[in-house]
Amino acid sequence: MNSRRDFLQKIAASTIALPFVPLYGAARKEAVKQPYQGPVLRVAIMGLGGYGTRVADAMRDCKMAKLTGVVSGTPSKIKDWQAKYGVPEKNCYNYENFDAVKNNPDIDAIYITTPNALHKDEAIRVAKAGKHVICEKPMALNAVEGQAMVDACKTANVKLLVGYRMHFEAKTLEVIRMRNAGEFGKPLFFQGLSGFRIGDPTQWRLNKQLAGGGAMMDIGIYSVNGARYMIGEDPIWVTAQETKNDHVKFKEGVDETITFQFGFPGGATASCLSTYSMNGLDKFYLNGEKGFAEMQPSTGYGPILGRTHKGELTQPHVTHQTVQMDEMAGIILQGKQPVVAVDGEEGLKDLKIIDAIYEAVKTGNKIALQL
Ligand code: NDP
């Protein structure tokens, strides 16, 4: 009893003392804060380019995901990354030998950030090595490839996730919450503008073999995907028109500008623009029977800015890739369900729509979709 009384007296004394010693209070709070002790997803990044670097930097602030390995065709980059991110030699691979990751217990998932045309074969090899696949958008070049990836991951019993970072972005999620709560009424119309002026004509993004197309594969996909998560339905038809002014930069099969339209089962329509020839196009607008949401920028690295008929969206900005990787760790390790799917089936839907957009451009027909 005595010791209990002593303990209570000490507690009381420290509680009384706290308000008068604010610095002590802050330090104490810090000491009491428990470090995260739950499961951590150990990730290797494949393709150490611009986006891979962005993901690696963002993962420094993750709680549930950690960079533990690399796959690269450039030995000097491997050395740099080892020094910068503390990646041990035994977790470094190249494109010839990365199947050996199968026997590496320190890597749970590989995040593919290589040019689009390489995603399919790489993802299938990762799946066969028994590791989870996180793949950048577009998941593949077309729906046939995408389906092969989904099947391979299913057979190998590993998860396939696509880098749809906007599906975890706070302002975007607030608009989706409002729509689900009926605050916009019935969604009637979506406008998506996605584009930038592309530079260096020799880059892989302008090479049909590596990119699989042009602006649509790279940036137009944001309006394709955004139309679906903003309206909350999958389109049932698509029409599309292409404009090409620079036939030298944008060769056969590399689209410069495409306008496209969707119809949705609930009666809403969408009107979108995908381009490599106009700067700063990054805008979403949703109109419903009772209200609206507009976001500009809507899909850039942020901060995203937006407002609805009820006022400004004020959710704080957090580095998209940090949130994404923590959430993806939750999906893979704890079976967490995201508000908007980021799995292979979700990536496949966008590929089916993009296939239909290209078919509509080629034929001039209205293409029916069954997703
Ligand atoms: P980069 O060109 O900057 O990097 C790609 C990396 O892939 C290269 O650095 C290289 O790394 C590796 N690679 C392997 N084979 C080739 C090849 N034949 N040609 C060129 N590179 C090769 O591209 P990004 O990082 O900008 O894009 C990579 C992927 O990420 C794309 O699918 C893109 O759509 C996606 N992306 C997604 C974004 C998002 O916000 N979600 C934003 C930007 C891109 P190494 O030398 O290590 O082998």
Coordinates of C-alpha atoms in Angstrom, one line a residue, residues 76-329:
S76 CA 27.0 4.0 -60.5
K77 CA 23.4 4.8 -59.5
I78 CA 23.4 1.7 -57.3
K79 CA 26.5 3.0 -55.5
D80 CA 24.9 6.4 -55.1
W81 CA 21.8 5.0 -53.6
Q82 CA 23.7 2.7 -51.3
A83 CA 25.4 5.8 -49.9
K84 CA 22.3 8.0 -49.9
Y85 CA 19.7 5.6 -48.5
G86 CA 21.9 3.0 -46.7
V87 CA 20.9 0.1 -49.0
P88 CA 23.1 -3.0 -48.2
E89 CA 25.1 -4.6 -51.0
K90 CA 23.2 -7.9 -50.6
N91 CA 19.9 -6.1 -51.6
C92 CA 21.2 -4.7 -54.8
Y93 CA 20.3 -6.3 -58.1
N94 CA 20.4 -5.6 -61.9
Y95 CA 17.8 -6.5 -64.6
E96 CA 19.6 -9.8 -65.3
N97 CA 19.8 -11.2 -61.8
F98 CA 16.8 -9.8 -59.9
D99 CA 14.9 -13.1 -60.0
A100 CA 17.3 -14.0 -57.1
V101 CA 15.3 -11.7 -54.9
K102 CA 13.2 -14.8 -54.3
N103 CA 15.8 -15.9 -51.7
N104 CA 16.1 -12.5 -50.0
P105 CA 14.0 -12.3 -46.8
D106 CA 14.7 -8.6 -46.5
I107 CA 12.6 -7.6 -49.4
D108 CA 8.8 -8.0 -49.4
A109 CA 7.8 -5.9 -52.4
I110 CA 9.4 -4.4 -55.6
Y111 CA 8.2 -1.0 -56.8
I112 CA 8.6 -0.8 -60.6
T113 CA 9.4 2.7 -61.8
T114 CA 10.8 1.9 -65.2
P115 CA 9.4 3.0 -68.6
N116 CA 5.9 1.8 -69.3
A117 CA 6.8 -1.0 -71.8
L118 CA 9.0 -2.8 -69.3
H119 CA 6.3 -3.0 -66.6
K120 CA 4.6 -6.2 -67.7
D121 CA 7.6 -8.5 -68.0
E122 CA 9.2 -7.1 -64.8
A123 CA 6.0 -7.4 -62.8
I124 CA 5.6 -11.0 -63.9
R125 CA 9.2 -11.8 -62.9
V126 CA 8.7 -10.1 -59.5
A127 CA 5.5 -12.2 -59.0
K128 CA 7.3 -15.4 -59.9
A129 CA 10.0 -14.5 -57.3
G130 CA 7.2 -14.5 -54.8
K131 CA 7.3 -10.8 -54.0
H132 CA 4.5 -8.3 -54.0
V133 CA 4.4 -5.9 -57.0
I134 CA 3.8 -2.2 -56.8
C135 CA 3.8 -0.8 -60.4
E136 CA 3.8 2.7 -61.7
K137 CA 1.0 4.0 -64.0
P138 CA 0.2 3.1 -66.7
M139 CA 0.3 -0.4 -65.3
A140 CA 1.2 -1.7 -68.8
L141 CA 0.8 -0.8 -72.5
N142 CA -2.6 -2.3 -73.0
A143 CA -5.3 -4.4 -71.4
V144 CA -3.9 -7.7 -72.7
E145 CA -0.6 -7.0 -70.9
G146 CA -2.4 -5.8 -67.8
Q147 CA -4.5 -9.0 -67.7
A148 CA -1.3 -11.1 -67.9
M149 CA 0.1 -9.1 -64.9
V150 CA -3.1 -9.6 -62.9
D151 CA -3.1 -13.3 -63.7
A152 CA 0.6 -13.8 -62.8
C153 CA 0.2 -12.1 -59.4
K154 CA -2.9 -14.2 -58.7
T155 CA -1.1 -17.4 -59.5
A156 CA 1.9 -16.4 -57.4
N157 CA -0.5 -15.3 -54.6
V158 CA 1.2 -11.9 -54.3
K159 CA -0.5 -8.5 -54.3
L160 CA -0.4 -6.2 -57.4
L161 CA -0.9 -2.5 -56.6
V162 CA -0.6 0.5 -59.0
G163 CA 0.9 3.8 -58.0
Y164 CA -2.3 5.8 -57.9
R165 CA -1.1 8.3 -55.4
M166 CA -4.2 10.5 -55.7
H167 CA -6.3 7.8 -54.2
F168 CA -4.8 8.6 -50.8
E169 CA -4.7 12.4 -51.2
A170 CA -6.7 14.2 -48.5
K171 CA -8.6 16.8 -50.5
T172 CA -9.4 14.3 -53.2
L173 CA -10.7 11.9 -50.5
E174 CA -12.8 14.7 -49.1
V175 CA -14.5 15.3 -52.4
I176 CA -15.2 11.6 -52.7
R177 CA -16.6 11.5 -49.2
M178 CA -18.9 14.4 -50.0
R179 CA -20.0 12.8 -53.2
N180 CA -20.7 9.5 -51.4
A181 CA -22.7 11.4 -48.7
G182 CA -24.8 12.9 -51.5
E183 CA -23.6 16.5 -50.9
F184 CA -23.3 17.2 -54.7
G185 CA -26.6 15.4 -55.4
K186 CA -26.5 13.2 -58.5
P187 CA -23.2 13.6 -60.4
L188 CA -23.9 15.1 -63.8
F189 CA -20.7 16.2 -65.4
F190 CA -16.9 15.9 -65.0
Q191 CA -14.2 17.9 -66.8
G192 CA -10.6 16.8 -66.7
L193 CA -7.7 18.7 -68.2
S194 CA -4.3 16.9 -68.0
G195 CA -1.3 18.1 -69.8
F196 CA 2.1 19.8 -70.0
R197 CA 4.5 20.9 -72.7
I198 CA 7.0 18.1 -73.1
G199 CA 10.7 18.9 -73.7
D200 CA 13.6 16.7 -74.9
P201 CA 12.4 14.9 -78.1
T202 CA 14.8 12.0 -77.4
Q203 CA 13.3 10.9 -74.1
W204 CA 11.5 7.5 -73.8
R205 CA 8.2 9.2 -73.2
L206 CA 8.2 10.1 -77.0
N207 CA 9.3 6.6 -78.1
K208 CA 6.3 4.5 -79.0
Q209 CA 8.2 1.3 -78.2
L210 CA 9.0 2.3 -74.6
A211 CA 6.0 4.5 -73.8
G212 CA 3.2 2.7 -75.7
G213 CA 1.8 5.9 -76.9
G214 CA 2.1 9.6 -76.0
A215 CA 0.4 12.0 -73.7
M216 CA -2.5 9.7 -73.0
M217 CA -0.4 7.0 -71.5
D218 CA 1.6 9.4 -69.4
I219 CA -0.7 12.3 -68.3
G220 CA -4.1 11.8 -69.9
I221 CA -4.5 8.7 -67.7
Y222 CA -5.0 11.1 -64.8
S223 CA -8.2 12.4 -66.3
V224 CA -9.2 8.8 -67.3
N225 CA -8.8 7.6 -63.7
G226 CA -10.0 10.9 -62.2
A227 CA -13.3 10.8 -64.1
R228 CA -14.0 7.5 -62.5
Y229 CA -13.2 8.4 -58.9
M230 CA -14.8 11.8 -59.2
I231 CA -18.1 10.5 -60.7
G232 CA -17.9 7.3 -58.7
E233 CA -18.9 5.1 -61.7
D234 CA -17.1 3.3 -64.5
P235 CA -17.9 4.7 -68.0
I236 CA -20.0 2.7 -70.4
W237 CA -19.0 4.4 -73.7
V238 CA -16.2 6.6 -75.0
T239 CA -15.6 8.9 -78.0
A240 CA -12.3 10.5 -78.8
Q241 CA -10.6 12.8 -81.3
E242 CA -6.9 13.4 -81.9
T243 CA -5.1 16.6 -82.9
K244 CA -1.5 16.5 -84.0
N245 CA 0.4 19.7 -85.0
D246 CA 4.0 18.6 -84.6
H247 CA 4.5 15.4 -86.6
V248 CA 8.3 15.5 -86.1
K249 CA 8.2 15.4 -82.3
F250 CA 5.1 13.2 -82.1
K251 CA 5.7 10.4 -84.5
E252 CA 3.3 7.7 -85.6
G253 CA 1.7 6.1 -82.5
V254 CA 2.7 8.9 -80.1
D255 CA -0.3 11.1 -79.4
E256 CA 0.1 14.8 -78.9
T257 CA -3.4 15.9 -78.0
I258 CA -6.6 13.8 -77.5
T259 CA -10.0 15.1 -76.4
F260 CA -12.2 12.4 -75.1
Q261 CA -15.7 12.0 -73.7
F262 CA -17.3 9.4 -71.5
G263 CA -20.9 8.4 -70.7
F264 CA -21.7 6.9 -67.3
P265 CA -24.5 4.5 -66.3
G266 CA -26.1 7.0 -64.0
G267 CA -26.5 9.5 -66.9
A268 CA -23.4 11.7 -66.2
T269 CA -20.9 12.6 -68.9
A270 CA -17.3 13.6 -68.9
S271 CA -15.3 15.8 -71.3
C272 CA -11.5 15.5 -71.0
L273 CA -8.3 16.7 -72.6
S274 CA -4.9 15.0 -72.7
T275 CA -1.9 16.9 -74.1
Y276 CA 1.9 17.1 -74.4
S277 CA 1.6 20.6 -76.0
M278 CA 0.0 22.9 -73.4
N279 CA 1.5 24.0 -70.2
G280 CA 0.0 23.7 -66.7
L281 CA -3.2 21.8 -67.5
D282 CA -4.1 20.2 -64.3
K283 CA -7.8 20.8 -63.5
F284 CA -10.8 18.7 -62.4
Y285 CA -14.3 19.9 -62.2
L286 CA -17.3 18.0 -60.9
N287 CA -20.9 19.2 -61.2
G288 CA -23.8 17.6 -59.5
E289 CA -27.5 18.4 -59.1
K290 CA -26.8 20.1 -55.7
G291 CA -23.3 21.4 -55.9
F292 CA -19.8 21.3 -57.4
A293 CA -16.1 20.6 -56.7
E294 CA -13.2 22.1 -58.5
M295 CA -9.5 21.3 -58.0
Q296 CA -6.6 23.1 -59.6
P297 CA -4.0 21.7 -59.4
S298 CA -5.8 18.4 -59.2
T299 CA -3.2 15.7 -59.7
G300 CA 0.3 17.3 -59.5
Y301 CA 2.6 16.6 -56.6
G302 CA 0.8 19.2 -54.6
P303 CA -0.3 21.0 -52.6
I304 CA -3.6 20.3 -54.3
L305 CA -6.0 23.3 -54.2
G306 CA -9.7 23.1 -54.5
R307 CA -13.1 24.3 -53.4
T308 CA -16.7 23.1 -53.4
H309 CA -20.0 24.9 -53.3
K310 CA -19.5 24.7 -49.5
G311 CA -16.1 26.5 -49.5
E312 CA -12.4 25.9 -49.7
L313 CA -10.9 22.5 -49.2
T314 CA -8.6 22.8 -46.3
Q315 CA -7.2 19.3 -45.6
P316 CA -3.4 19.6 -45.0
H317 CA -0.8 18.6 -47.7
V318 CA 1.3 15.6 -47.0
T319 CA 3.9 14.3 -49.5
H320 CA 1.7 12.1 -51.7
Q321 CA 4.2 9.2 -52.0
T322 CA 4.8 9.1 -48.2
V323 CA 1.0 8.6 -47.6
Q324 CA 0.8 6.2 -50.5
M325 CA 3.6 3.9 -49.3
D326 CA 2.3 3.8 -45.7
E327 CA -1.2 3.0 -47.0
M328 CA 0.1 0.4 -49.4
A329 CA 2.0 -1.2 -46.6

